[in-house]
Coordinates of C-alpha atoms in Angstrom, one line a residue:
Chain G
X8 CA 32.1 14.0 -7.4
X9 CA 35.3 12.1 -7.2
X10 CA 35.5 13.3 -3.5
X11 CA 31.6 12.0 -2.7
X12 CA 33.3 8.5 -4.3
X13 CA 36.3 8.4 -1.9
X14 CA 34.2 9.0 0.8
X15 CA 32.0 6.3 -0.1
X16 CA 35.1 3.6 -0.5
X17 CA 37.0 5.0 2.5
X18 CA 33.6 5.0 4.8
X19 CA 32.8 0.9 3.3
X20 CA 36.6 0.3 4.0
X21 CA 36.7 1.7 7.8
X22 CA 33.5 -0.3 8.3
X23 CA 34.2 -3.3 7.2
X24 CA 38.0 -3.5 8.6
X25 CA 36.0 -2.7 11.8
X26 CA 33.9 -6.0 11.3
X27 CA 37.0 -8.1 10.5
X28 CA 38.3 -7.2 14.1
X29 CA 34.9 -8.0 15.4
X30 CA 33.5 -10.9 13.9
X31 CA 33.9 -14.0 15.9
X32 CA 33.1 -16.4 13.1
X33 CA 36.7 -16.5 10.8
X34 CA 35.5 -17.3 7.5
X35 CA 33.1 -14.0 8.0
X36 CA 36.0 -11.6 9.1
X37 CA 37.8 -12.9 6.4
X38 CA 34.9 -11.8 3.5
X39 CA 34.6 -8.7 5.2
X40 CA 38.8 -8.1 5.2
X41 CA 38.4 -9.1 1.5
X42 CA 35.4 -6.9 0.9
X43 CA 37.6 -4.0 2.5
X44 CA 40.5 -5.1 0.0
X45 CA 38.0 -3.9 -2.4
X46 CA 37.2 -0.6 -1.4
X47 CA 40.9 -0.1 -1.0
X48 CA 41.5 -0.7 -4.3
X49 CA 38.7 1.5 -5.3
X50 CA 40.9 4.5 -3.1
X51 CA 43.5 3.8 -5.0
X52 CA 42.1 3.9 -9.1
X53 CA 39.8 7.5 -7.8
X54 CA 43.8 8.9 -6.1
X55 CA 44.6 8.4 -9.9
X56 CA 46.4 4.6 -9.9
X57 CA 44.6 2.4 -11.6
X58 CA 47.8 -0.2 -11.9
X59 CA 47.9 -0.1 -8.2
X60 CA 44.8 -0.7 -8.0
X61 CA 44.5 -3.6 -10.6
X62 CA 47.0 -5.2 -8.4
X63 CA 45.6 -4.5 -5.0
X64 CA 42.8 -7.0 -6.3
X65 CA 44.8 -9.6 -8.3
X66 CA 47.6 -10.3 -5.7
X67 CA 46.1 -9.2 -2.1
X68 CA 42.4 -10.1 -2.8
X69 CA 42.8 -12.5 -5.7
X70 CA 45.3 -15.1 -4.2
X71 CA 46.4 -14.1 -0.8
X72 CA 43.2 -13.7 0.4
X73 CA 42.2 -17.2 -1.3
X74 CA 44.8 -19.1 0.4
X75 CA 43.8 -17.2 4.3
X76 CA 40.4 -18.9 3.2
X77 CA 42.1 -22.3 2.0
X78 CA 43.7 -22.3 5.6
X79 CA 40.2 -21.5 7.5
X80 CA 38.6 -24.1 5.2
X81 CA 41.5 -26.9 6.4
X82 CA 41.3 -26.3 10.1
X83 CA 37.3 -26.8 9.7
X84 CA 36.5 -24.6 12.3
X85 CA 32.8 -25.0 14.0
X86 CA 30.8 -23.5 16.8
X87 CA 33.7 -24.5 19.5
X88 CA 35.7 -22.3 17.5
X89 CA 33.3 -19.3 17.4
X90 CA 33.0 -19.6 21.4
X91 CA 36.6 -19.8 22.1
X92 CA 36.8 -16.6 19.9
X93 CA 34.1 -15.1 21.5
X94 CA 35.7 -16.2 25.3
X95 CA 39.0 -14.0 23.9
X96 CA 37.1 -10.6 23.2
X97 CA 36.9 -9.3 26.0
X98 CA 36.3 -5.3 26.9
X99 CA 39.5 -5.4 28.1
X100 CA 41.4 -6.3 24.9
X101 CA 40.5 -3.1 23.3
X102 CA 42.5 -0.8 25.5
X103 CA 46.0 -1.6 23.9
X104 CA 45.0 -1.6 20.2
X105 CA 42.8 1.5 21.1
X106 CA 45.3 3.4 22.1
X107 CA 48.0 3.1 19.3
X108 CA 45.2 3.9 17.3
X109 CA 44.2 7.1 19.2
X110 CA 47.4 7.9 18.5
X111 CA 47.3 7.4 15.2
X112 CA 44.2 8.9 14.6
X113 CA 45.6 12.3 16.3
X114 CA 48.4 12.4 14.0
X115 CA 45.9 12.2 11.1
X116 CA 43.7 15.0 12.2
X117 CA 47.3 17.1 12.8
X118 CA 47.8 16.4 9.2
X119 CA 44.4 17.3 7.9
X120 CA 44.2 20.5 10.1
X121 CA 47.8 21.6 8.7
X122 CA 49.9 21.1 5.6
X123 CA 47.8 20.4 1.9
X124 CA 47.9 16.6 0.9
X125 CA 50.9 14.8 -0.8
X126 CA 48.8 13.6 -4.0
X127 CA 49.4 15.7 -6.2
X128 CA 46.4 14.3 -8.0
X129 CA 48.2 13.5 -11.5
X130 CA 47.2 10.0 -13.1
X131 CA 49.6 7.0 -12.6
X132 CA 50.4 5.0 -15.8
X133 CA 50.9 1.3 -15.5
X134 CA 54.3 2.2 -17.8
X135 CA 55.5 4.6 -15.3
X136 CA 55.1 1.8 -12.7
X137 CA 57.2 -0.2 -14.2
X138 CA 59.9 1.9 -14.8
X139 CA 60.1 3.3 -11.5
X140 CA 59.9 0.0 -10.3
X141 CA 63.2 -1.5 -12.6
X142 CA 65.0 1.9 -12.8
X143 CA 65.3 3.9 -9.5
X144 CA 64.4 1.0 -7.2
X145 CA 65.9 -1.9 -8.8
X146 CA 68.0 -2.7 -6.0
X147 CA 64.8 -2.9 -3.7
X148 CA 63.2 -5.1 -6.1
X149 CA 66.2 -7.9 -6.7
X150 CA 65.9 -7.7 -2.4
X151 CA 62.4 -8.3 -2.1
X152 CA 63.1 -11.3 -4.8
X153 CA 66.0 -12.5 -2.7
X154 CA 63.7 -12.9 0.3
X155 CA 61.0 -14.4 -1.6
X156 CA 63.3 -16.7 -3.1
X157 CA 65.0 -17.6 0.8
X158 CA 61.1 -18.4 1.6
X159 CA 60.1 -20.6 -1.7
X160 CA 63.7 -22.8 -0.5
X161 CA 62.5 -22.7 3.0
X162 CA 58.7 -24.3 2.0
X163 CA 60.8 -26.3 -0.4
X164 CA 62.7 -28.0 2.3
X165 CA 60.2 -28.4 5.1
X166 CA 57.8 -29.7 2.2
X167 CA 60.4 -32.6 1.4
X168 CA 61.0 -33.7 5.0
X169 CA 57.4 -34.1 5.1
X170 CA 56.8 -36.6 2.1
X171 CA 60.4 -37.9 3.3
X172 CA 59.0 -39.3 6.6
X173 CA 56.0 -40.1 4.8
X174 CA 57.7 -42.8 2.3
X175 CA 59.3 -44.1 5.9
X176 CA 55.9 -45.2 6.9
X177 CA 54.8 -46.6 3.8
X178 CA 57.5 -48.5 2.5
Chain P
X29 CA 34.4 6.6 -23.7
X30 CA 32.2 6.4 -27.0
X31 CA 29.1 4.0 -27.0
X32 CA 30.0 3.2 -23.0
X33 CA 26.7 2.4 -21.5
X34 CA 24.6 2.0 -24.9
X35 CA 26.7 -1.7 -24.8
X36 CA 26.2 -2.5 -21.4
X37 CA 22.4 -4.0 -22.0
X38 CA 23.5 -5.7 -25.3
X39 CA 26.9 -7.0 -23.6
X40 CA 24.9 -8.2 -20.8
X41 CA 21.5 -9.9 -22.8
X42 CA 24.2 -11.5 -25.3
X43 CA 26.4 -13.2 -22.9
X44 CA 23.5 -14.4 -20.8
X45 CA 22.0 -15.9 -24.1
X46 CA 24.9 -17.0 -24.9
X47 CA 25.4 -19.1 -21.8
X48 CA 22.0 -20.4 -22.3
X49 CA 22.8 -21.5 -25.8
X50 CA 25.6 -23.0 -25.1
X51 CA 23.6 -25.7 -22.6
X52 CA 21.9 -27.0 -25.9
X53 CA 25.0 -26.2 -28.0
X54 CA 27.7 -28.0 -25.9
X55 CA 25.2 -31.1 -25.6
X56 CA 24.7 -31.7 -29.5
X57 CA 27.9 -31.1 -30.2
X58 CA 29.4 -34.0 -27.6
X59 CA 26.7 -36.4 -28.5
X60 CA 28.1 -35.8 -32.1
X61 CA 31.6 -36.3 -31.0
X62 CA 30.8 -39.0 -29.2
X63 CA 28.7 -40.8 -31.7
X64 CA 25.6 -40.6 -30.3
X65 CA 22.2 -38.4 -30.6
X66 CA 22.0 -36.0 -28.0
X67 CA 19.4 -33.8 -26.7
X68 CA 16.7 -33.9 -30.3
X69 CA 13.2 -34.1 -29.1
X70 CA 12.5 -30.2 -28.2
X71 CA 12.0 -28.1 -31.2
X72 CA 13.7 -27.8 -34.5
X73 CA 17.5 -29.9 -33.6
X74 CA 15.9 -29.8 -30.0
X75 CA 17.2 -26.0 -29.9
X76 CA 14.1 -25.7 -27.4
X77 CA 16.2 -27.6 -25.3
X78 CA 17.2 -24.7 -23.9
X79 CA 14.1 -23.2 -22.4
X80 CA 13.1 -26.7 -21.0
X81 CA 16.1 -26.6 -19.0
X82 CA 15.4 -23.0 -18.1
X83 CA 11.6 -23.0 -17.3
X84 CA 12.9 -27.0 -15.0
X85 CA 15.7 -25.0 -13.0
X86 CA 13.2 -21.5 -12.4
X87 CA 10.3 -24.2 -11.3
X88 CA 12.2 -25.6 -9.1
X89 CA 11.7 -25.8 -5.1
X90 CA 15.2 -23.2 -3.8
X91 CA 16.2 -25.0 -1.4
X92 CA 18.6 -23.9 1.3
X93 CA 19.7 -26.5 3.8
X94 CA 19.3 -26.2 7.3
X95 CA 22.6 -26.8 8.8
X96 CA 24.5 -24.2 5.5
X97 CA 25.7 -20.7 6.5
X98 CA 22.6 -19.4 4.7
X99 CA 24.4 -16.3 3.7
X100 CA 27.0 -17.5 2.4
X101 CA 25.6 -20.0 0.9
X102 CA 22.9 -17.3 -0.9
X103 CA 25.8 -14.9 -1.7
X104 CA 28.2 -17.2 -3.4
X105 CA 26.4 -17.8 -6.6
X106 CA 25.3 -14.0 -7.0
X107 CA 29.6 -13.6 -6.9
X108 CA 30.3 -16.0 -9.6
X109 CA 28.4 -14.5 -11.7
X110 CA 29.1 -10.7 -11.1
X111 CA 32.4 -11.3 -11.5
X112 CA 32.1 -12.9 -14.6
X113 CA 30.1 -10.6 -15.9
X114 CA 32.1 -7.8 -14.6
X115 CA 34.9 -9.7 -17.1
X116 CA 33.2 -8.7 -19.9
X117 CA 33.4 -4.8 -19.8
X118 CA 36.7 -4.5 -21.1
X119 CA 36.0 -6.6 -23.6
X120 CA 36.2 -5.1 -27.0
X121 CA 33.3 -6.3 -29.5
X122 CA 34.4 -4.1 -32.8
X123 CA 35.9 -1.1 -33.8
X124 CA 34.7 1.4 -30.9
X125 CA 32.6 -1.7 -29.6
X126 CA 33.5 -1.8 -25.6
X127 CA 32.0 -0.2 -22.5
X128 CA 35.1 1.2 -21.0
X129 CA 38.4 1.5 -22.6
X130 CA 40.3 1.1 -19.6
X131 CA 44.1 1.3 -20.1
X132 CA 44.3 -1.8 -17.5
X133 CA 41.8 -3.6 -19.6
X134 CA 43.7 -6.8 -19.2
X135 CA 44.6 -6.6 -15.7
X136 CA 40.7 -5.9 -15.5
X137 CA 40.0 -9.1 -16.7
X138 CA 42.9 -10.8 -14.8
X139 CA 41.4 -9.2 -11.4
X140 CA 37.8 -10.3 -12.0
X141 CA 38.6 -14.0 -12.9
X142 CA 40.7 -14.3 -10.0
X143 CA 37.6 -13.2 -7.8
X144 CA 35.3 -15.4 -9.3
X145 CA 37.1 -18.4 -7.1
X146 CA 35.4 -16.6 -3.5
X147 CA 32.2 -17.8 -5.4
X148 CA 33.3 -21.5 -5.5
X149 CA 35.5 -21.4 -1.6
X150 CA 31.9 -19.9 -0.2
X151 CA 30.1 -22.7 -1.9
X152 CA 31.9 -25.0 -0.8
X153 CA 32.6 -23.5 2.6
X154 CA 28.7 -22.6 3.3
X155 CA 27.4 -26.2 2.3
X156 CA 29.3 -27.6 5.7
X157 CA 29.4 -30.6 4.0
X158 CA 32.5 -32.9 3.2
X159 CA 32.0 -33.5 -0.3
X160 CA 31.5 -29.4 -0.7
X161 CA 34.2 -28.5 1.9
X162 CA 36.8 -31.0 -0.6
X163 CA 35.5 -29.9 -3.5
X164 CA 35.7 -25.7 -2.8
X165 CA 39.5 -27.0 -1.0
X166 CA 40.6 -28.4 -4.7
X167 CA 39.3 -25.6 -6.2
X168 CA 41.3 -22.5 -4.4
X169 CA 44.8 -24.6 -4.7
X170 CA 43.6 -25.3 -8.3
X171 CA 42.6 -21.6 -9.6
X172 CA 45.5 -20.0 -7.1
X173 CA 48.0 -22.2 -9.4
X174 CA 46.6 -21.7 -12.8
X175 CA 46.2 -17.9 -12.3
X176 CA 49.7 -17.6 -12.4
X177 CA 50.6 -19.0 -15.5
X178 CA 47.5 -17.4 -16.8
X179 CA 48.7 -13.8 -15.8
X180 CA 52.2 -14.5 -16.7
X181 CA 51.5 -16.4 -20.1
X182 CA 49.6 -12.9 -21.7
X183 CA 52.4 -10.7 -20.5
X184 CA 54.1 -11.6 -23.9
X185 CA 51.7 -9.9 -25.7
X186 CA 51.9 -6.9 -23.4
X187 CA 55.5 -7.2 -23.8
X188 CA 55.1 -6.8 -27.7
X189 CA 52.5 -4.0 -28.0
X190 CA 53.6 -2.0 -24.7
X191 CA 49.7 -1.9 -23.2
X192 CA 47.5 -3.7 -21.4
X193 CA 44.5 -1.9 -23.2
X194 CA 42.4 -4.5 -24.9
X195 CA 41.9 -1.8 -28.0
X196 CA 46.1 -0.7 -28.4
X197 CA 46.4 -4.7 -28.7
X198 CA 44.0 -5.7 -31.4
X199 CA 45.2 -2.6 -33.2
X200 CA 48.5 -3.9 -33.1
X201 CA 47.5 -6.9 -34.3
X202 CA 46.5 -5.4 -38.0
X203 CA 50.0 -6.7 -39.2
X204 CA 49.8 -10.4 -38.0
X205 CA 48.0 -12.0 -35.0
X206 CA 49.8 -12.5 -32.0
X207 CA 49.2 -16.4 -31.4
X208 CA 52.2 -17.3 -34.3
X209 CA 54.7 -15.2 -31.9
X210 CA 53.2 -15.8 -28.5
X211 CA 52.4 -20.0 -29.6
X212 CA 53.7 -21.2 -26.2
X213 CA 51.4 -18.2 -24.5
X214 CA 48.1 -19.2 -26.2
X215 CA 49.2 -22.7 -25.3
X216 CA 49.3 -22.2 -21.4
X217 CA 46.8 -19.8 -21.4
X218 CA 44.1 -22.3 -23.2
X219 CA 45.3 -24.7 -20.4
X220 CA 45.0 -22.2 -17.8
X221 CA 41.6 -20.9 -19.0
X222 CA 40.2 -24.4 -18.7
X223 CA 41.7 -24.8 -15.3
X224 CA 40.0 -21.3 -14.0
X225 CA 36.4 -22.3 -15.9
X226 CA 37.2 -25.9 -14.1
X227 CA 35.6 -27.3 -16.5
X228 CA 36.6 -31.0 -17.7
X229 CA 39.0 -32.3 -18.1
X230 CA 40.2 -30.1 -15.0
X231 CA 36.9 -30.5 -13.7
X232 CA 38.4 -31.6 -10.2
X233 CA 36.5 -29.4 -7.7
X234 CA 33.5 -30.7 -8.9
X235 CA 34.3 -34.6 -10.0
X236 CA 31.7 -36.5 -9.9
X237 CA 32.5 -39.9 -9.3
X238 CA 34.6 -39.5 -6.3
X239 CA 33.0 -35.3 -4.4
X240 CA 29.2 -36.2 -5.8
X241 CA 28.7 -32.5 -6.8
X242 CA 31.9 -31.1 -5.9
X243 CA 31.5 -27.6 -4.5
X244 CA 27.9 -27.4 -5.6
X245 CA 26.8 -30.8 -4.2
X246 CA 23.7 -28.6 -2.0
X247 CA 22.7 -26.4 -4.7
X248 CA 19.8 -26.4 -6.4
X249 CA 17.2 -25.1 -8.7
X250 CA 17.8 -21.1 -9.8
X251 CA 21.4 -21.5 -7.8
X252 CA 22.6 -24.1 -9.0
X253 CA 21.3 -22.7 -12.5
X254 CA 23.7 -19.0 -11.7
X255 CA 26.9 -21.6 -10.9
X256 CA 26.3 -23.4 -14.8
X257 CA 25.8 -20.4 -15.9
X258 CA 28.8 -18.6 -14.4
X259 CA 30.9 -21.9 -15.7
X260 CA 29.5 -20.9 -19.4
X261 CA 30.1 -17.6 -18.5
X262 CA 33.7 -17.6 -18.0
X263 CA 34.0 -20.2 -20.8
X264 CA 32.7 -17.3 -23.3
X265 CA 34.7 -14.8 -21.5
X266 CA 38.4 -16.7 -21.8
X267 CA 37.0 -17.3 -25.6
X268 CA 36.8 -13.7 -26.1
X269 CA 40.0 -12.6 -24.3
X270 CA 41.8 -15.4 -26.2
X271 CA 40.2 -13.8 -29.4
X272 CA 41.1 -10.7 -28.7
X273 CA 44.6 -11.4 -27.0
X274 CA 45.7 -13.9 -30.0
X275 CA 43.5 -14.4 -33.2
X276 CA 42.9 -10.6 -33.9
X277 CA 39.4 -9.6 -32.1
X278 CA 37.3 -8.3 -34.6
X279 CA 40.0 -8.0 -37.6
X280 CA 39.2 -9.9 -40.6
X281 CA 38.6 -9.3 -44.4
X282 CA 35.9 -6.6 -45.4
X283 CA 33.1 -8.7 -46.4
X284 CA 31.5 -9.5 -42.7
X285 CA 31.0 -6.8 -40.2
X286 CA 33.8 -6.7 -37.4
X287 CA 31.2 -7.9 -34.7
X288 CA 30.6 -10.8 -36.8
X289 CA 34.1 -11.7 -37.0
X290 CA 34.8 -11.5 -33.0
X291 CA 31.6 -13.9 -32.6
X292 CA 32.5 -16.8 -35.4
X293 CA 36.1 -16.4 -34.0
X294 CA 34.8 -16.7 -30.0
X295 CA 32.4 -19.7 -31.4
X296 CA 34.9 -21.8 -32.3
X297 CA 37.5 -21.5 -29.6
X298 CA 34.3 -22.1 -27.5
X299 CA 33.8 -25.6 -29.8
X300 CA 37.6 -26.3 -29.2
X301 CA 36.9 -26.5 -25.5
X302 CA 34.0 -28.1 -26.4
X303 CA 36.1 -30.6 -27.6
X304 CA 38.8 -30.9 -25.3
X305 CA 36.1 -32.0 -22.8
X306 CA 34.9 -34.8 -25.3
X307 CA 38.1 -36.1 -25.9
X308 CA 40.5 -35.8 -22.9
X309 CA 39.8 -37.6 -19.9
X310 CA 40.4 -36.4 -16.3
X311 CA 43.7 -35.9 -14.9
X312 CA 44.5 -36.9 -11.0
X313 CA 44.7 -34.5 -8.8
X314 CA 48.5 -34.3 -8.2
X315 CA 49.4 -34.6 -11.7
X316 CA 47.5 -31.5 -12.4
X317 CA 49.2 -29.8 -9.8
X318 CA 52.5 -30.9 -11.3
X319 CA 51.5 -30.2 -14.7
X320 CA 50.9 -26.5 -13.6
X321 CA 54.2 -26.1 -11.8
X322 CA 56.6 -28.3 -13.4
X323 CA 55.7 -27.8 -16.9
X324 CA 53.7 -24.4 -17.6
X325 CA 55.3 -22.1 -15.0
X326 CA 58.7 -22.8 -17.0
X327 CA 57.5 -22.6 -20.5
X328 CA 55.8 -19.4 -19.4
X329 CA 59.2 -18.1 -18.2
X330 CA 61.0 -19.3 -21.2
X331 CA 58.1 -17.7 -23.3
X332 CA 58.4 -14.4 -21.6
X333 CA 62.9 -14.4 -21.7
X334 CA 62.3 -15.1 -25.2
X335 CA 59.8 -12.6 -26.0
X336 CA 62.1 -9.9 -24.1
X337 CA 65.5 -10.7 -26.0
X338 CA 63.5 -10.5 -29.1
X339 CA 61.4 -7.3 -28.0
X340 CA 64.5 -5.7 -26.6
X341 CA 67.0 -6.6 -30.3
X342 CA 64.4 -5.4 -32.8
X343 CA 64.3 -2.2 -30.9
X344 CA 68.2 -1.9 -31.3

């Protein structure tokens, strides 16, 4: 049953990341890159991480995602848009991508063909998250903070030069 | 998973209903706020209200227009309120009372709300109109701000009960309910809620004086009617959750049936909203965005460092 479900979620997933790469209207590829978000996270609760998969949706689909679309919605982007886009697709353009992903795709059938899966297929709690998370990779997590915290100072400060230059013009 | 899909038709007539209810409900109640009659003339306390309202919106010519995204523009109310809906599976009713006991209930919930804002960008984004395109803008930097604090401000009640299952937390609550400890979460959280409903006073996406409609300036008839009722759907469902979260979900003295309890509790958080949208008028649009970041995002932290020290000394 549960392997008739990932193949479902897997197959909706391939499909629509497919559809992202081919749409030439941005807001669409963007509903379909959220729509295979979803399936993602659906991967992730039947391989037995339901945490993972709570957060796949709050943080990547909930408000990452939202803000993509806050940014398609600014730059207002009409039919010149959809014809430049469709100008830049052309046949040739897949040969690159295509073959990183032939290469890819190789290594996965390898993998299939020869040793077993690494899931072990036990059941994630959200508890052991955490304490995986603050006890054996602490140190990983104060350096992702770090960073995050060097990029909140750098919006900070190009935010402020902005309104800055701003006041200049109106006072 | 006891009862599991015997609730799902009851969950889903009652909150529907109860959407529908509250279009008469809210009405009467700020006309008697506001010292005037309200909606009287259908039926008994014109309860009837209601179904003139309903049979108006179904009658109604759908109208798509021409230059929209139809798609888009079709799909974005039907998202609103699935995810809304979707909101209300983790909820627990009563004792044994829920369709799924899922041990992420409340990131369940958390997840679900924060999807219901692709409803509101696609509106707005599908009309290709200003007003719509302005109003669906407002509304992602407004919801993407307020989830925050609305995530972070219920982590002190995972922090005290160790959980996130919706069950494990009004179990724990048999002792004392949460919102005397966790005051400064319910606070932000109440805030929050009313900033993800965007309902008034943080009604911004959708002000009327200065966006027409907001976001659902194009809608109308049975679409415009699934937006309402998604707005009234996720007022019952932050109710609920703030029911269950802080006041004790269905926990109350033996004389009235636990399912009883949950609903008189959820009805009158819902007539506090109620009454914060008779009595507070609109913020600008800045201010709310300061509100939000200067003020909540720290009392959140402060909440949460507080809530740890004391978590972490009473264990020893």
């Amino acid at each position: 049953m549960e392997t008739v479900l990932f193949y479902i979620a897997a197959s909706v997933s391939l499909v629509s990341t497919l559809l992202v790469v081919t749409r030439t209207n941005a807001s669409h590829a963007l509903i379909y890159l959220i729509v295979s978000l979803l399936a993602i996270a659906v991967i992730f609760y039947l391989l037995g991480a339901p945490f993972a998969a709570a957060l796949e949706i709050v943080i990547y689909a909930g408000a990452i995602m939202v803000l993509f679309l806050f940014v398609v919605m600014m730059l207002n982007l009409g039919k010149s848009a959809v014809d430049q886009e469709r100008g830049w697709m052309q046949p040739r353009m897949w040969i690159g991508p295509g073959i990183l992903t032939a290469v890819l795709f190789a290594e996965f059938i390898y993998i299939l063909g020869g040793t077993p899966g690494t899931t072990s297929g036990t059941i994630v709690p959200p508890k052991a998250v955490g304490e995986t998370l603050f006890g054996a990779y602490l140190l990983a997590v104060e350096l992702a903070s770090v960073l995050l915290l060097a990029a909140l100072v750098g919006a900070y400060h190009l935010g402020r030069r902005y309104m800055r230059s701003r006041r200049e013009e109106i006072a | 998973m006891e009862l599991g899909f015997i609730m799902i038709a009851p969950v889903l007539l009652g909150a529907m209903l109860g959407a529908l209810l509250l279009v008469w409900v809210e009405r009467r109640l700020l006309g008697f706020w506001q010292d005037r009659l309200g909606p009287n003339r259908v039926g008994p306390f014109g309860i009837m209200q209601m179904v003139a309202d309903l049979v108006k919106l179904l009658t109604k010519d759908d109208w798509i227009p021409p230059f929209s995204d139809r798609v888009l523009f079709t799909l974005a109310p039907a998202a609103i309120i699935a995810s809304m809906l979707m909101g209300f599976v983790v909820v627990p009713f009563g004792p044994g009372w829920h369709i799924i006991d899922l041990n992420i209930g409340l990131l369940f919930f958390l997840a679900m709300t924060s999807l219901a804002v692709y409803g509101v960008l696609l509106a707005g984004l599908a009309s290709n109109n200003k007003y719509s395109l302005l109003g669906g803008l407002r509304s992602a930097a407004q919801m993407v701000t307020y989830e925050v604090f609305m995530g972070l401000s219920l982590m002190g009640v995972v922090m005290l009960t160790g959980s996130f299952n919706l069950n494990t937390i009004v179990h724990a609550q048999e002792d004392g309910w949460f919102f005397i400890p966790q005051i400064l979460g319910l606070v932000v959280f109440m805030i929050a809620g009313v900033a993800e409903a965007h309902r008034l006073p943080f009604d911004l996406p959708e002000a009327e004086h200065e966006l027409a409609a907001g976001f659902h300036t194009e809608y109308s008839g049975m679409k415009f009617a699934l937006i309402m009722a998604g707005e009234y759907l996720s007022m019952i469902l932050t109710s609920a959750i703030m029911v269950t979260l802080f006041f004790g979900g269905w926990l109350g003295p033996d004389f009235l049936p636990p399912i009883v309890w949950f609903s008189i509790k959820t009805g009158l958080v819902i007539c506090f909203f109620i009454l914060l949208r008779a009595s507070i008028p609109r913020p600008r649009y800045d201010q709310l965005m300061s509100l939000g970041w200067k003020i909540l995002l720290p009392i959140t932290l402060i909440n949460l460092l507080i809530t740890g020290a004391v978590a972490l000394s009473l264990e020893g």
